[in-house]
Structure formats: structure tokens, C-alpha cells
Coordinates of C-alpha atoms in Angstrom, one line a residue:
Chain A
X1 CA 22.4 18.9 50.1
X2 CA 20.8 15.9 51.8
X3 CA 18.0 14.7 49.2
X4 CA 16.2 11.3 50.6
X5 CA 15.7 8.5 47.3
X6 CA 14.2 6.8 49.5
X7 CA 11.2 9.1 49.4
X8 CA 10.7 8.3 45.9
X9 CA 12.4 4.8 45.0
X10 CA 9.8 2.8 47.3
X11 CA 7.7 0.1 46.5
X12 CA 4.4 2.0 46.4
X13 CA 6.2 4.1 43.4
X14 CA 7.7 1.0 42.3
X15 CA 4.2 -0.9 42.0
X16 CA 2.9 2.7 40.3
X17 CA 5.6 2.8 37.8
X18 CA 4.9 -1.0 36.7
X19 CA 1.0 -0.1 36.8
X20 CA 1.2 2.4 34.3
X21 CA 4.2 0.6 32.4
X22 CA 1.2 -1.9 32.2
X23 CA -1.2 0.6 31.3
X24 CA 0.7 1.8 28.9
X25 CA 1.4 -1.3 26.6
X26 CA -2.0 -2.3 27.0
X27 CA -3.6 0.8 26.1
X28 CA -1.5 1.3 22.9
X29 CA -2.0 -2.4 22.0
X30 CA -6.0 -2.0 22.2
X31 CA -5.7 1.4 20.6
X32 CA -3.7 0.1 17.3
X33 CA -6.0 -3.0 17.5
X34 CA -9.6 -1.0 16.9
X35 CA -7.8 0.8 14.3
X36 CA -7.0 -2.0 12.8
X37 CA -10.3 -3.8 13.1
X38 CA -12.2 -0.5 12.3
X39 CA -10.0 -0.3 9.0
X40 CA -11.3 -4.0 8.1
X41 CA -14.7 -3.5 8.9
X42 CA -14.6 0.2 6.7
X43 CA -16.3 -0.4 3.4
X44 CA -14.2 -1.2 0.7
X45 CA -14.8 1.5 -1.7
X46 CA -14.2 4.0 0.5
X47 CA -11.5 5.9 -0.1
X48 CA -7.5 5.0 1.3
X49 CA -7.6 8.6 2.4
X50 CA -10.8 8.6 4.2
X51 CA -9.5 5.6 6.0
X52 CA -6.8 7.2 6.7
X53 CA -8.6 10.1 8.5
X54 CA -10.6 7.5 10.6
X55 CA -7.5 5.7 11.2
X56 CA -5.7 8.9 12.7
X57 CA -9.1 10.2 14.6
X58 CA -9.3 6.9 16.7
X59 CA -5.4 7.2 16.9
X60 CA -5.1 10.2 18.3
X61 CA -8.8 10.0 20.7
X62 CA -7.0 6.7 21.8
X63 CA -4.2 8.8 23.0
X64 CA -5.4 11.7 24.6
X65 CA -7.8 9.2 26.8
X66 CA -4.5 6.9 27.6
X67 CA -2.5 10.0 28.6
X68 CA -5.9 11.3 31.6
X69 CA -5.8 7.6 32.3
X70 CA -2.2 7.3 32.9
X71 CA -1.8 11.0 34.5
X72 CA -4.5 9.8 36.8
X73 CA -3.3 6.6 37.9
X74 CA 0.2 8.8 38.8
X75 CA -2.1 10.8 41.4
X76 CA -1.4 13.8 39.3
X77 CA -3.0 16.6 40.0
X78 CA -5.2 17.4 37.0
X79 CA -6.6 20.8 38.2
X80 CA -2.6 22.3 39.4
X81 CA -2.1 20.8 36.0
X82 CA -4.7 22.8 33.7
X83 CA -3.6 25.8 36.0
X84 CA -0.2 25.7 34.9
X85 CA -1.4 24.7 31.5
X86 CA -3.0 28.7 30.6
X87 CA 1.2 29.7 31.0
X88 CA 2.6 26.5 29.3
X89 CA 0.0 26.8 26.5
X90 CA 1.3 30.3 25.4
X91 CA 4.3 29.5 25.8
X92 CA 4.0 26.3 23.6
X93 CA 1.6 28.5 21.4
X94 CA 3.9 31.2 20.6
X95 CA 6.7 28.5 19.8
X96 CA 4.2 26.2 17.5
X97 CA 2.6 28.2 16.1
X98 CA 3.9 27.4 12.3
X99 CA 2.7 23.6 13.6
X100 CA -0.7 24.6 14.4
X101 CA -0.9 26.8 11.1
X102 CA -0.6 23.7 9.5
X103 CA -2.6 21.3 11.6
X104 CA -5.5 24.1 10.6
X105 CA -4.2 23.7 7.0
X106 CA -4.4 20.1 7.1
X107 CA -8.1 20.1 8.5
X108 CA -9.0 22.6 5.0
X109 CA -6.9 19.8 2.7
X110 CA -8.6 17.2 3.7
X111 CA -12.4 18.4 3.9
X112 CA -11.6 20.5 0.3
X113 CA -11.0 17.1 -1.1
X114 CA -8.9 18.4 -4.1
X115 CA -6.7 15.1 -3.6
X116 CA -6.2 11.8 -2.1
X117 CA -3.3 9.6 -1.4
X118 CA -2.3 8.0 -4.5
X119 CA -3.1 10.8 -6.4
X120 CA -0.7 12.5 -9.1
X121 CA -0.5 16.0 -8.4
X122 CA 1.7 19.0 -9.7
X123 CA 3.0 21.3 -6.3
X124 CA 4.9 24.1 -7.5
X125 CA 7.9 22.6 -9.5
X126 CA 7.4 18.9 -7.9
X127 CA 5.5 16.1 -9.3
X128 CA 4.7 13.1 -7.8
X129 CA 2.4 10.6 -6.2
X130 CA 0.5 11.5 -2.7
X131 CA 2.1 9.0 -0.5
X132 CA 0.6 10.5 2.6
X133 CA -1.2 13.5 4.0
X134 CA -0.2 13.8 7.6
X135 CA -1.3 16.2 10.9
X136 CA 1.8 18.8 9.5
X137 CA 2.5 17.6 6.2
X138 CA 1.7 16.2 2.8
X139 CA 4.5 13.6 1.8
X140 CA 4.3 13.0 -2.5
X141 CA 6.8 9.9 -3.7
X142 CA 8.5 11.8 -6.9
X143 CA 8.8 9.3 -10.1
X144 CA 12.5 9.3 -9.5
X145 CA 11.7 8.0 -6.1
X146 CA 12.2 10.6 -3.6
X147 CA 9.8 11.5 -1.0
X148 CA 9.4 15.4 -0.3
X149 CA 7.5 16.4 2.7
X150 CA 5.5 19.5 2.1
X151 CA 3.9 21.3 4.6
X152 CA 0.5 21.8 4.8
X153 CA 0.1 25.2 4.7
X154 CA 2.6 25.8 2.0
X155 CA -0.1 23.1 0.1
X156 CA -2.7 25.6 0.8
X157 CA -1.2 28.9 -0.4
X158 CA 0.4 27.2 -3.3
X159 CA -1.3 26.1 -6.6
X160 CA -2.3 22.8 -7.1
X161 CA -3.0 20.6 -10.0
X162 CA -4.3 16.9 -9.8
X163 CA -3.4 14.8 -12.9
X164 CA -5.4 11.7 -12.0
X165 CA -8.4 13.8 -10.9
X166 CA -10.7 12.8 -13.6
X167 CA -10.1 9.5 -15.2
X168 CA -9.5 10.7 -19.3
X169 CA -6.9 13.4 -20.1
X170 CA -5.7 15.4 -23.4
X171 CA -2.0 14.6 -24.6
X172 CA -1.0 17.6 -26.2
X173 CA 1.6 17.3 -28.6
X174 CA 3.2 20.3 -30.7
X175 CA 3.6 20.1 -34.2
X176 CA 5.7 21.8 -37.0
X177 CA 5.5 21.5 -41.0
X178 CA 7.3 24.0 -43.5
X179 CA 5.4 26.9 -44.8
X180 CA 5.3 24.8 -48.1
X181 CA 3.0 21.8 -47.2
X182 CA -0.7 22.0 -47.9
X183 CA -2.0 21.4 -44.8
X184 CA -5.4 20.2 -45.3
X185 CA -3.3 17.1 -46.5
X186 CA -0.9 17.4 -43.1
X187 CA -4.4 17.4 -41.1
X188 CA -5.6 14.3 -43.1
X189 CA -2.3 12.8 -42.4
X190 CA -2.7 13.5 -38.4
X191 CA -6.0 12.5 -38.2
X192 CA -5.0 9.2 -39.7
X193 CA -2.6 8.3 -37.2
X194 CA -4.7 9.7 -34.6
X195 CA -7.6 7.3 -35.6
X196 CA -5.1 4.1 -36.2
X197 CA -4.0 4.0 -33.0
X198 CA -6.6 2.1 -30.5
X199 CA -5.2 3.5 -27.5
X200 CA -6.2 7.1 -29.1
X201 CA -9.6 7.7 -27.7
X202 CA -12.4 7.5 -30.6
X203 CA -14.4 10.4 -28.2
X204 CA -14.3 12.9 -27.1
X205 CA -12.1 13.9 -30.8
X206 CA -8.9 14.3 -31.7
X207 CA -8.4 18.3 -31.4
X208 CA -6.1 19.7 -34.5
X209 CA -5.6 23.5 -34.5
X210 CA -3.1 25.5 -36.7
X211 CA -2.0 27.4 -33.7
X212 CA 0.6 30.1 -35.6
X213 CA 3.0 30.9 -38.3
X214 CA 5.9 30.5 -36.2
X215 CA 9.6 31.2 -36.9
X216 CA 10.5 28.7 -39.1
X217 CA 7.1 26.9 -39.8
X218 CA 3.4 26.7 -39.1
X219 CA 2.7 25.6 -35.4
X220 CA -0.2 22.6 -35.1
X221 CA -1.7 21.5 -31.9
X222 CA -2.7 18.0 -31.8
X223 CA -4.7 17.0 -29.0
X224 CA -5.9 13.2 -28.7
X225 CA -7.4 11.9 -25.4
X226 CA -6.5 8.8 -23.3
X227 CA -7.4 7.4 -20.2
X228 CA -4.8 8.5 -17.8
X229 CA -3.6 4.8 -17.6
X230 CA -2.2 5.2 -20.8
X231 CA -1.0 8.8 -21.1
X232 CA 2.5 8.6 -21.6
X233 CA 2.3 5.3 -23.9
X234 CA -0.2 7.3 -26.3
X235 CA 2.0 10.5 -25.9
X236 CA 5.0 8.7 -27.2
X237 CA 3.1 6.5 -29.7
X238 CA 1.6 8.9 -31.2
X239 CA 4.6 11.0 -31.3
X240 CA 6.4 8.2 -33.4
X241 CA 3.7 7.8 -35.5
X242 CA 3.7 11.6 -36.6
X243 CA 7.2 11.7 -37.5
X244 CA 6.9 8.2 -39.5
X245 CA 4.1 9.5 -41.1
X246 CA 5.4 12.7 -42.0
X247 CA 8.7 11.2 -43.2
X248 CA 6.8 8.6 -45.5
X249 CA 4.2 11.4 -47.3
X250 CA 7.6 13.9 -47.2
X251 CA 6.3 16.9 -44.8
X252 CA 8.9 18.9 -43.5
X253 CA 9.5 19.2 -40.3
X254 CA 11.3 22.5 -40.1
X255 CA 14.3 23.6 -37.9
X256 CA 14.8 27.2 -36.7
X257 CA 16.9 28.7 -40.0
X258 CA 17.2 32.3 -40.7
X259 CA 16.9 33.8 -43.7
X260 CA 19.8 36.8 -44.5
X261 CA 18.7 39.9 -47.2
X262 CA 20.8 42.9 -48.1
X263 CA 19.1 46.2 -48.3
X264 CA 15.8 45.6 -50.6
X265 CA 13.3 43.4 -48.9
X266 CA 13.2 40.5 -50.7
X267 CA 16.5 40.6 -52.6
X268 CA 18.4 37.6 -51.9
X269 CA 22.0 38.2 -49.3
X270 CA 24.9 37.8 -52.0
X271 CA 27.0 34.9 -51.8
X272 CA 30.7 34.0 -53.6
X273 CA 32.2 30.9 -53.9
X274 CA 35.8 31.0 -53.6
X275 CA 38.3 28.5 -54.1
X276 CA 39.8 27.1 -51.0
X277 CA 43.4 28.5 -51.3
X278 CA 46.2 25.5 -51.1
X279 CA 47.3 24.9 -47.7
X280 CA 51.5 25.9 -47.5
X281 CA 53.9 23.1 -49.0
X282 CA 55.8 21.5 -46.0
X283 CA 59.5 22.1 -46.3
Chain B
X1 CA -23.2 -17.4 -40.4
X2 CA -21.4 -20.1 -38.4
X3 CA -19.5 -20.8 -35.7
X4 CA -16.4 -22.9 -35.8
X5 CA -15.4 -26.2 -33.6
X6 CA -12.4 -24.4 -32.1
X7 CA -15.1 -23.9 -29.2
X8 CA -15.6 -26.2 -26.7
X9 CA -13.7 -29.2 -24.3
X10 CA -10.4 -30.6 -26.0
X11 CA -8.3 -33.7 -24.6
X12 CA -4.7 -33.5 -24.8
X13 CA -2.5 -36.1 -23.6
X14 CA 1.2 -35.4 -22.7
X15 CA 3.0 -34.5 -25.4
X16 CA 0.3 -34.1 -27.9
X17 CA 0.5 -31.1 -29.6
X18 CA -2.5 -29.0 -31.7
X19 CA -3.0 -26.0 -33.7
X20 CA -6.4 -24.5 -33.0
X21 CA -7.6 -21.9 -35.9
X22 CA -10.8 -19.8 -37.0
X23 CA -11.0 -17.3 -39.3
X24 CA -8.0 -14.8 -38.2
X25 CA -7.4 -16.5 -34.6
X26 CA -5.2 -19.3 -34.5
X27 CA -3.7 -20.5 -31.5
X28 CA -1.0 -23.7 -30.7
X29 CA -1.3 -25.7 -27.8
X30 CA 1.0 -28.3 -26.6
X31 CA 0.4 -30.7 -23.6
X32 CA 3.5 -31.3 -21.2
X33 CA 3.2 -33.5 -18.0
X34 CA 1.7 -31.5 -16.1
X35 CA 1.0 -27.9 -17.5
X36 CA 0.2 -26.6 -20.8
X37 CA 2.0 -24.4 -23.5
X38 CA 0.1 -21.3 -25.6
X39 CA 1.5 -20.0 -28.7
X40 CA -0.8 -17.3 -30.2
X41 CA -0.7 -16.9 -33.7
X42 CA 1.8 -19.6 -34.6
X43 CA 3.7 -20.2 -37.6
X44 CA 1.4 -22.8 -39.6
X45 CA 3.7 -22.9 -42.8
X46 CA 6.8 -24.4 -40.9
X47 CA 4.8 -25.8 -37.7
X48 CA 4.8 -24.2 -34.7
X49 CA 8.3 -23.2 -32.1
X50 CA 6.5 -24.0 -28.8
X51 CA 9.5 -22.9 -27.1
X52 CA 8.3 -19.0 -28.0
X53 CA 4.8 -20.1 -26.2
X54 CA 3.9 -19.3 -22.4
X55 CA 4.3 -22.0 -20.2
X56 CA 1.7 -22.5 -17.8
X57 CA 2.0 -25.2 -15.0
X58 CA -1.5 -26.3 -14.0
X59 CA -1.4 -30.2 -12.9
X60 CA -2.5 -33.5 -14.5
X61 CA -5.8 -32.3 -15.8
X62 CA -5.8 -32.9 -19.8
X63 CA -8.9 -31.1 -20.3
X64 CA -9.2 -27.8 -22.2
X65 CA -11.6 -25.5 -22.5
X66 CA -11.6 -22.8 -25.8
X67 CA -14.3 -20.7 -25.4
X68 CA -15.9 -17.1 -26.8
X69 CA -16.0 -14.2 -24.5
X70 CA -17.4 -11.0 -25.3
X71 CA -14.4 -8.1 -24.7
X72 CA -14.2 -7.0 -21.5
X73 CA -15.1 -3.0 -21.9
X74 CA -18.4 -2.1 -22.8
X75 CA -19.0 -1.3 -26.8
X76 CA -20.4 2.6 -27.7
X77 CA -22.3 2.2 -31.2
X78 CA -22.9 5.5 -32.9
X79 CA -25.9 5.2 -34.2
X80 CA -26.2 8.7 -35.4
X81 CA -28.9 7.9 -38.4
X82 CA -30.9 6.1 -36.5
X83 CA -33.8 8.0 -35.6
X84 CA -37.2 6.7 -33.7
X85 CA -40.2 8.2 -33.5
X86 CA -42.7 8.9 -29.9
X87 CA -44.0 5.0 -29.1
X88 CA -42.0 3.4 -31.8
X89 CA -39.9 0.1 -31.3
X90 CA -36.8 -0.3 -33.3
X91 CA -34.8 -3.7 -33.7
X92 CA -31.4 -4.3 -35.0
X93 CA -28.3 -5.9 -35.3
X94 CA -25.2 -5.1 -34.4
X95 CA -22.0 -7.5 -35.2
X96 CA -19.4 -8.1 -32.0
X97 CA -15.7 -9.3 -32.8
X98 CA -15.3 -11.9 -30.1
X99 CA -12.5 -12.4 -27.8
X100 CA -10.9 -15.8 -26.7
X101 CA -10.3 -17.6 -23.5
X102 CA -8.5 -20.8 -22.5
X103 CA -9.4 -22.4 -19.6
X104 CA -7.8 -25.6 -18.2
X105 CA -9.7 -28.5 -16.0
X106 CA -12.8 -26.6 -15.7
X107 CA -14.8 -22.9 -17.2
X108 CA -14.3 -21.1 -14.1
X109 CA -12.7 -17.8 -13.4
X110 CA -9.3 -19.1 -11.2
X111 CA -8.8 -21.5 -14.5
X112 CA -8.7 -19.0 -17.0
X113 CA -4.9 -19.4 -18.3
X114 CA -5.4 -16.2 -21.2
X115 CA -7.6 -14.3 -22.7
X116 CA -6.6 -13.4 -26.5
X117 CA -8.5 -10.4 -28.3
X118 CA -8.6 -11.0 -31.3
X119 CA -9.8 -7.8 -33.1
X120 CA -8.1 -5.3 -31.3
X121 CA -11.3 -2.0 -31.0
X122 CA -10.1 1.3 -30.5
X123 CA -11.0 2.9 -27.2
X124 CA -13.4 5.6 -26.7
X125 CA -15.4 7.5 -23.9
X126 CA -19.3 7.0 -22.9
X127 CA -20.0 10.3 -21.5
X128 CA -18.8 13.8 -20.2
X129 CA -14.9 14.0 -19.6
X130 CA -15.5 14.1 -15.9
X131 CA -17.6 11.2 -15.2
X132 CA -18.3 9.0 -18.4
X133 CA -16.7 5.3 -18.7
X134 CA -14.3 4.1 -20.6
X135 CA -15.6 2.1 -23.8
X136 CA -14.2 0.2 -26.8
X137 CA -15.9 1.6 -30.0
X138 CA -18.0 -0.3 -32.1
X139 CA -18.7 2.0 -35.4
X140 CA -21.9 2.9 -36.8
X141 CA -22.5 -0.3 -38.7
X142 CA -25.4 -2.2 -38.1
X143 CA -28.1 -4.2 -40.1
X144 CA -32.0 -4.4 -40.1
X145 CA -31.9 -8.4 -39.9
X146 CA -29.2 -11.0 -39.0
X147 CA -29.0 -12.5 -42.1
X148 CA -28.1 -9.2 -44.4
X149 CA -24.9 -9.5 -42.8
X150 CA -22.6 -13.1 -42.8
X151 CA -20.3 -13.1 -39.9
X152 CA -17.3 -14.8 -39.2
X153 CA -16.8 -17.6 -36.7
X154 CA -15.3 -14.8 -34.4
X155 CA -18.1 -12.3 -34.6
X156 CA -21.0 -12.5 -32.6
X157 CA -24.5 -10.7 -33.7
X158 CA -26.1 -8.3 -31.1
X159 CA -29.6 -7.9 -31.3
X160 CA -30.9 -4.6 -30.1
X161 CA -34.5 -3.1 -29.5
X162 CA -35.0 0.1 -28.6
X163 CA -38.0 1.7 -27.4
X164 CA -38.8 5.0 -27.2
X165 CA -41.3 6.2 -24.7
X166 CA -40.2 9.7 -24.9
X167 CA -42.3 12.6 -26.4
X168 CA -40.2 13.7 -28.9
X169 CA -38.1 11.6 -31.5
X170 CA -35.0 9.9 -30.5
X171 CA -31.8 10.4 -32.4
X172 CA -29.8 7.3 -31.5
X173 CA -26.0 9.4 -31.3
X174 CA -24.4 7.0 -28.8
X175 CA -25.5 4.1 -27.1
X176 CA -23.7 1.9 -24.9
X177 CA -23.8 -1.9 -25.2
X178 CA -23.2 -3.9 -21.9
X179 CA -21.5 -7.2 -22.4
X180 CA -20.5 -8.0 -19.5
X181 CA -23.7 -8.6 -18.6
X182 CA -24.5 -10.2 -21.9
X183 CA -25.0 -14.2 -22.3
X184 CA -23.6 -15.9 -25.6
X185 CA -25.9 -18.6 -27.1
X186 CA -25.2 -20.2 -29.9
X187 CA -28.2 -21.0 -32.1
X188 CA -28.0 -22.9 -35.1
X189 CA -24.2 -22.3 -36.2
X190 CA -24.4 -19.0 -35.5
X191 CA -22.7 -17.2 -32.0
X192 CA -25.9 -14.5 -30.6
X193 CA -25.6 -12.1 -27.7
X194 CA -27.9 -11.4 -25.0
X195 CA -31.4 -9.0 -26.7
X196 CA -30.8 -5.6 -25.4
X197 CA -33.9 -4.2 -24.7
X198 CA -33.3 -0.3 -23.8
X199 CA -36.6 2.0 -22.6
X200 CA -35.5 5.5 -23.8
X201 CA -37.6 7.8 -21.5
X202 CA -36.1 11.7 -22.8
X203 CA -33.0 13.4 -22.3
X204 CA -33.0 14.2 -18.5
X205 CA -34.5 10.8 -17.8
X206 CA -32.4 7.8 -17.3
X207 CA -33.7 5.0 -19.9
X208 CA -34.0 0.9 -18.8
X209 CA -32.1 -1.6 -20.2
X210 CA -32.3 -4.9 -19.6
X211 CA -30.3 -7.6 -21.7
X212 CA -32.0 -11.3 -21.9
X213 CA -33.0 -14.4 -23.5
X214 CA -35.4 -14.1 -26.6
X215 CA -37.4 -16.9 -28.3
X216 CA -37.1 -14.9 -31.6
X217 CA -33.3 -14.3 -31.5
X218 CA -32.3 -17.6 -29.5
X219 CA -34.7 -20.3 -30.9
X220 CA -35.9 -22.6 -29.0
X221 CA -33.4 -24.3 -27.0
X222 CA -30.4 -22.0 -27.7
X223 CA -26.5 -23.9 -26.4
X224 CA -25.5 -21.4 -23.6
X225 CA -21.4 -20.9 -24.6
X226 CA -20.7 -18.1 -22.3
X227 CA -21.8 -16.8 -19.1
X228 CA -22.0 -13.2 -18.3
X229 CA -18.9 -11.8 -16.8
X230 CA -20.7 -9.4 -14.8
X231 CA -23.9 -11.1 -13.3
X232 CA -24.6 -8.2 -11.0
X233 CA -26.7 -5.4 -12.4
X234 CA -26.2 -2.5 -10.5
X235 CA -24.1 -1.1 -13.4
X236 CA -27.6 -1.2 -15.6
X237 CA -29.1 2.1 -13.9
X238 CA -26.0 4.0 -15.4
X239 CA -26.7 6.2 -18.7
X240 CA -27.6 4.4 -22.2
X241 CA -27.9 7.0 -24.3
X242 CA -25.2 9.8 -24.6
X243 CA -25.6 13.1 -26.9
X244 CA -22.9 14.4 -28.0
X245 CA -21.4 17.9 -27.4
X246 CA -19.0 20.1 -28.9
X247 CA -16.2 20.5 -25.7
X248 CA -13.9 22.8 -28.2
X249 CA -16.8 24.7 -28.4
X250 CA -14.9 27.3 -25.8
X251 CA -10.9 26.5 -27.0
X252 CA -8.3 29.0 -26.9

């Protein structure tokens, strides 16, 4: 088989080739550079996740306009193209079509607005910080420092919840005291240390509910707020200063024990002592 | 009421070294070449060990500058008996624990080498969960002139007059005091805040404040010892007045 190079290594192709070598780094040069002069110019308190979105439109316009201009400086013809493109789109439809599902997911994340990039939010089992939200996925930094990529339409179908939506939040902490304690004194107790500690908010209140009378003691729900910033500090402070509390007035904090009867209801389960018999002399 | 000389322009030369107290702030500085050590709270009985103090290197400048600052969170006062009547002008005064900052050379903002707060307030929330502000709380203390109450040299008196050109009467539940818009003047010994002047208009209208200089309050030619932090006053058309609702109201 006699194939001629020469046909297509020439210097017209040659000068083409550089042309749109040239074309090419300019185009993505000027392209990055409006993004980058459009992100300065963006106002401040906008959101790094509405920037973002701007950011990626003129990305991707930038592109699409740099590939015609490029495919039209190589004397390709657009309309043989665009024919061809009705059988190469179904065929690149059928195989993407998970990718588009969550391009059309993405679009739906982003104008629901239930998060933004630096968000906590709670994805099924995973926790973490929005790191990015991308065409196909949504990338959340875990506080153990992993990054797990999530597609977007497993985002949508799945149920979400935003810690560090609104800016105060309720640390809920659960309680135990024996069946013994008066507890308008344990509630006095808790709403002392709730109302010493500064990082407790003063309002909305500390909420204190007797929740059940549980296995081995009554259950209490304390509930003071803080602003998210301080979460886990008033969480474990507060914590602490329950069980020092408790220790220093003498409440109880039960452990699960069981209670063993014989027969009548309340009759106690009778025990004998024995003497330990003596271990065998050694010979 | 009085205010203490802790405030104000000090000279230390190298080496010098000086314990700085009021009331229940006290605060060692020493003077090296060219920086400055803090010690907060030092040990008076047995002098104080500079070498627990922050170091801060700042240059040959042996000027420093205590002065009063208002804390940095706006203050909610519950004023929940407090009640004004349709057209009716109310003044008290409230009493502020002040804050501390150092400042070397000069009193502006890249000089600030720390800020000490000195009467730590609890927090607290101005507002519904979803869109209030945070908030130190002040309490529900408050007096009908500035002289029932003697305050320290770390306390500052508020005066506040509120207006009410609602139809119906005003219970005063919470309001929030601004004070990083607010001036401090001193005024014969004593350390006074900016007036607050709040409009209330009714519940579903958002009341004016405004805080400024008053010839009653300030005297006549009142020493200006601290600037506003915030001189912008966009955050003024925000709420003043919050009532208070029961959220548990719906717990399960």
C-alpha cells in the first residue's frame, strides 16, 4: 500500500498546525485570564460558590468558542461535522448517560442552594467540608482529611443535612441520674452550669427535659445553644462540667445494673456467703 | 465614678519595666530594645516573671498607648420591666464592663499589640435562630440616673433614651446596644458611651437608632478616649427591639 506523507506533512499543514498550536495557547491564556480578572472584579460578599459558577460558565463558553475557532482555522468541515454529529451524539448519549444525569443533577444543586463550598454537611454516613461542587461531582474534605467525590445525582436522591446552614446550633447532650435524686435539685444543678459557662448561649434557653425512666435511671436532655464556631468546645465543656458538678453535689450517674428476684415480685434473689474452701497443700 | 490613669500615652525606656493596674485588670509591661513584653494579670506579691509574657517586636518607638475599648459584640439588655407608654420618652443607664487595648507608637488599628477583656460576658443571640446576630449579654440591670450606681474604673455608663412612637405600649424584652459604633468620652472622671437614641415605631416596623454626642450626658467639652470601631452605619437599620418567643413551644 503506497500512502503519500507528503500529501499531508507539507508546509501549508505545517504553517496550520503552528497556527492553531498558536491559537490554542493564546486562547486558553485569555480565557483563564478573564476568569481571573472577572473573579477580582466579582463583589466580595458574594459567595465562593457563586464565583465558582461564574468562574466555570466563562470557562467552559471560553472553550466551546476556542474549539469552532480552532475547527475552523483546520478547514473542517462544520456542516459534514454536525451531520455525523446526530450518529455520534447517540452513540456518545447512550454511553454518558450516567454523566449527563449528573451534569442535570449539578444544575438542580446549585440553583436549590441547600449548600455552598465550605459548608459542613452530613451525606449519608459521610461528614465533611464542601471542598468543591464540580460539572459531575460534589468533592467534601472529611475531618480526618480524606476527599470523597460524590456524584451529583447520588447528592440529589440522598438526604442531606447542612450543619453550618444557620449560624447558632443546639448541642444536645444526654444525661443520666439514679432513680433516687430529686431532680428539681439535678435541674438546678444543670442550669447552673449551663448559665456559668459564657460560651453557653444566654438565648435562645438552655432546653432541660426528663426524657424517660430508662433502664437503670431517669434519662435528661440538656440542650444549650452555641454559635457553630464553638460547637464542639461547648459540647465537651459542658460535658465536664456536668460530671464535676454532679460528682461534687453526689448525683449518681447510673450504669446499666440488673436487678435479680425469685418468684414473688418484689422479694429479694437469695444470696449465701460461703467460705472460700483452702486451695490443696502442695506436696 | 472615676476613671483610673492606667489610660492614656506611657514612656518606657529600654529596660524599664511597669505594672499597670485598675480595679480587677492589671497588666505588666516591660520595654526591651526594640519590642515590648505583656504579662496579663501578673504576680504583684513577688513581682512579675516577664519571661511568661508575649513578646512583641515592634521597633524603637517607646511610646505606649493603654486605652478603653468597648467589647467587640454587640450587648442585648433585657429590659423586660421596662414598659413605655404611646409618645413617652424613657432615659436610662446601663453600666458597660470595658475591655483593654495596648497599642504601641501610635492609636491605630495595625498598632494594636492585644486586646484583654476583662469581664468575660456570656454570649447570647439577638433574634430568631435563623437570622439573629450573635451578642454578649448584658443583664437586666440598669439605673434611672448615673449617679444611683458607682462604677469601677473599668465600667463605662450607657445612657439610653427610648422613644416610643408606636400606638400601643412598649415592653422593652430585648434590645440591642451597638458599641461598635459607640464613642467613649470621658467626662469628669467618669468613662460615658455614646447616647443611644432608639425610635420604637411597633412590632412590624423597624425602629431608628442613632448613637451620638449629648450636652446632658457629655458636658461640655467631653475628652474623646475611644473611637468607634465601626464608623460605618449600615449595620443601624438592622432590628433593635427583639420579642421573645417560646421555640420549645412545638418540642418532642
Amino acid at each position: 500500500m503506497n500512502f503519500n506523507w507528503s500529501e499531508y506533512l507539507n508546509a501549508d499543514t505545517l504553517e496550520k498546525f503552528i497556527k492553531v498550536l498558536i491559537i490554542l495557547a493564546a486562547g486558553i491564556t485569555i480565557i483563564y485570564l478573564i476568569a481571573f480578572i472577572v473573579n477580582k472584579l466579582l463583589p466580595a460578599r458574594w459567595s465562593r460558590q457563586r464565583k465558582m459558577i461564574i468562574n466555570r460558565i466563562i470557562q467552559y463558553t471560553g472553550f466551546i468558542i476556542l474549539f469552532f475557532v480552532v475547527i475552523s482555522e483546520m478547514n473542517i468541515n462544520l456542516a459534514a461535522l454536525f451531520g455525523a454529529a446526530g450518529v455520534i451524539g447517540l452513540v456518545i448519549g447512550v454511553a454518558s448517560q450516567t454523566s449527563i444525569g449528573n451534569i442535570v443533577s449539578g444544575f438542580f444543586l446549585v440553583s436549590e442552594k441547600s449548600f455552598e463550598i465550605g459548608d459542613i454537611i452530613r451525606l449519608g454516613d459521610k461528614t465533611g467540608t464542601v471542598f468543591s461542587v464540580d460539572l459531575l461531582s460534589v468533592k467534601i474534605r472529611t475531618f480526618d482529611n480524606l476527599l470523597i467525590r460524590v456524584p451529583n445525582q447520588t447528592v440529589i436522591s440522598t438526604e442531606l443535612t447542612n450543619l453550618t446552614r444557620f449560624p447558632i446550633r443546639r448541642v444536645d447532650i444526654q444525661v443520666s441520674v439514679a432513680y433516687k435524686e430529686d431532680l428539681t435539685r439535678v435541674k438546678t444543678i444543670i442550669e447552673n452550669v449551663t448559665g456559668s459557662n459564657p460560651l453557653c448561649l444566654d438565648e435562645p434557653n438552655p432546653l432541660i427535659i426528663f426524657q424517660s425512666f430508662g433502664a437503670s435511671g431517669i434519662d435528661i436532655l440538656v440542650g444549650v445553644w452555641a454559635e457553630r464556631s464553638n460547637f464542639l468546645t461547648v459540647k465537651n465543656s459542658v460535658f465536664q462540667q456536668i460530671k464535676e458538678a454532679f460528682d461534687k453535689e453526689n448525683i449518681e450517674i447510673p450504669f446499666p445494673h440488673i436487678s435479680l428476684y425469685k418468684g414473688e415480685a418484689t422479694g429479694p434473689f437469695p444470696v449465701e456467703v460461703q467460705q472460700k474452701a483452702d486451695p490443696p497443700e502442695r506436696i | 465614678m472615676r476613671a483610673k490613669p492606667i489610660f492614656g500615652k506611657h514612656q518606657l525606656v529600654p529596660g524599664e519595666q511597669r505594672v499597670f493596674t485598675s480595679d480587677n485588670f492589671s497588666l505588666g509591661v516591660k520595654r526591651t530594645k526594640e519590642g515590648w513584653v505583656l504579662l496579663y494579670q501578673p504576680d504583684t506579691e513577688n513581682g512579675p516573671d516577664f519571661s511568661e509574657g508575649e513578646y512583641f517586636h515592634t521597633g524603637k518607638s517607646n511610646s505606649l498607648h493603654i486605652i478603653p475599648a468597648l467589647p467587640e459584640k454587640p450587648l442585648v439588655f433585657k429590659g423586660s420591666r421596662l414598659h413605655v407608654s404611646t409618645g413617652q420618652k424613657l432615659t436610662f443607664f446601663l453600666t458597660i464592663p470595658l475591655s483593654v487595648q495596648v497599642y504601641f507608637s501610635k492609636v491605630q488599628q495595625e498598632n494594636l499589640l492585644k486586646e484583654y477583656s476583662v469581664t468575660r460576658l456570656s454570649d447570647t443571640w439577638f433574634g430568631e435562630v435563623f437570622n439573629g446576630e450573635p451578642a454578649f449579654a448584658l443583664g437586666q440591670d440598669f439605673t434611672m440616673s448615673p449617679e444611683e450606681k458607682e462604677t469601677t474604673g473599668m465600667e463605662a455608663v450607657c445612657p439610653v433614651v427610648i422613644y416610643n412612637n408606636s400606638p400601643g405600649v412598649l415592653e422593652v424584652q430585648r434590645l440591642i446596644i451597638r458599641c461598635e459604633n459607640m464613642t467613649l468620652h470621658q467626662n469628669e472622671g467618669s468613662i460615658i458611651t455614646s447616647s443611644l437614641l432608639v425610635e420604637y415605631k411597633g412590632k412590624d416596623v423597624i425602629s431608628s437608632a442613632s448613637y451620638h454626642y449629648s450636652k446632658i450626658f457629655h458636658g461640655e467639652k467631653p475628652e474623646i478616649l475611644a473611637r468607634p470601631r465601626n464608623e460605618t452605619s449600615r449595620n443601624l437599620l438592622n432590628i433593635n427591639f427583639h420579642f421573645i418567643r417560646n421555640i420549645y413551644k412545638h418540642e418532642l
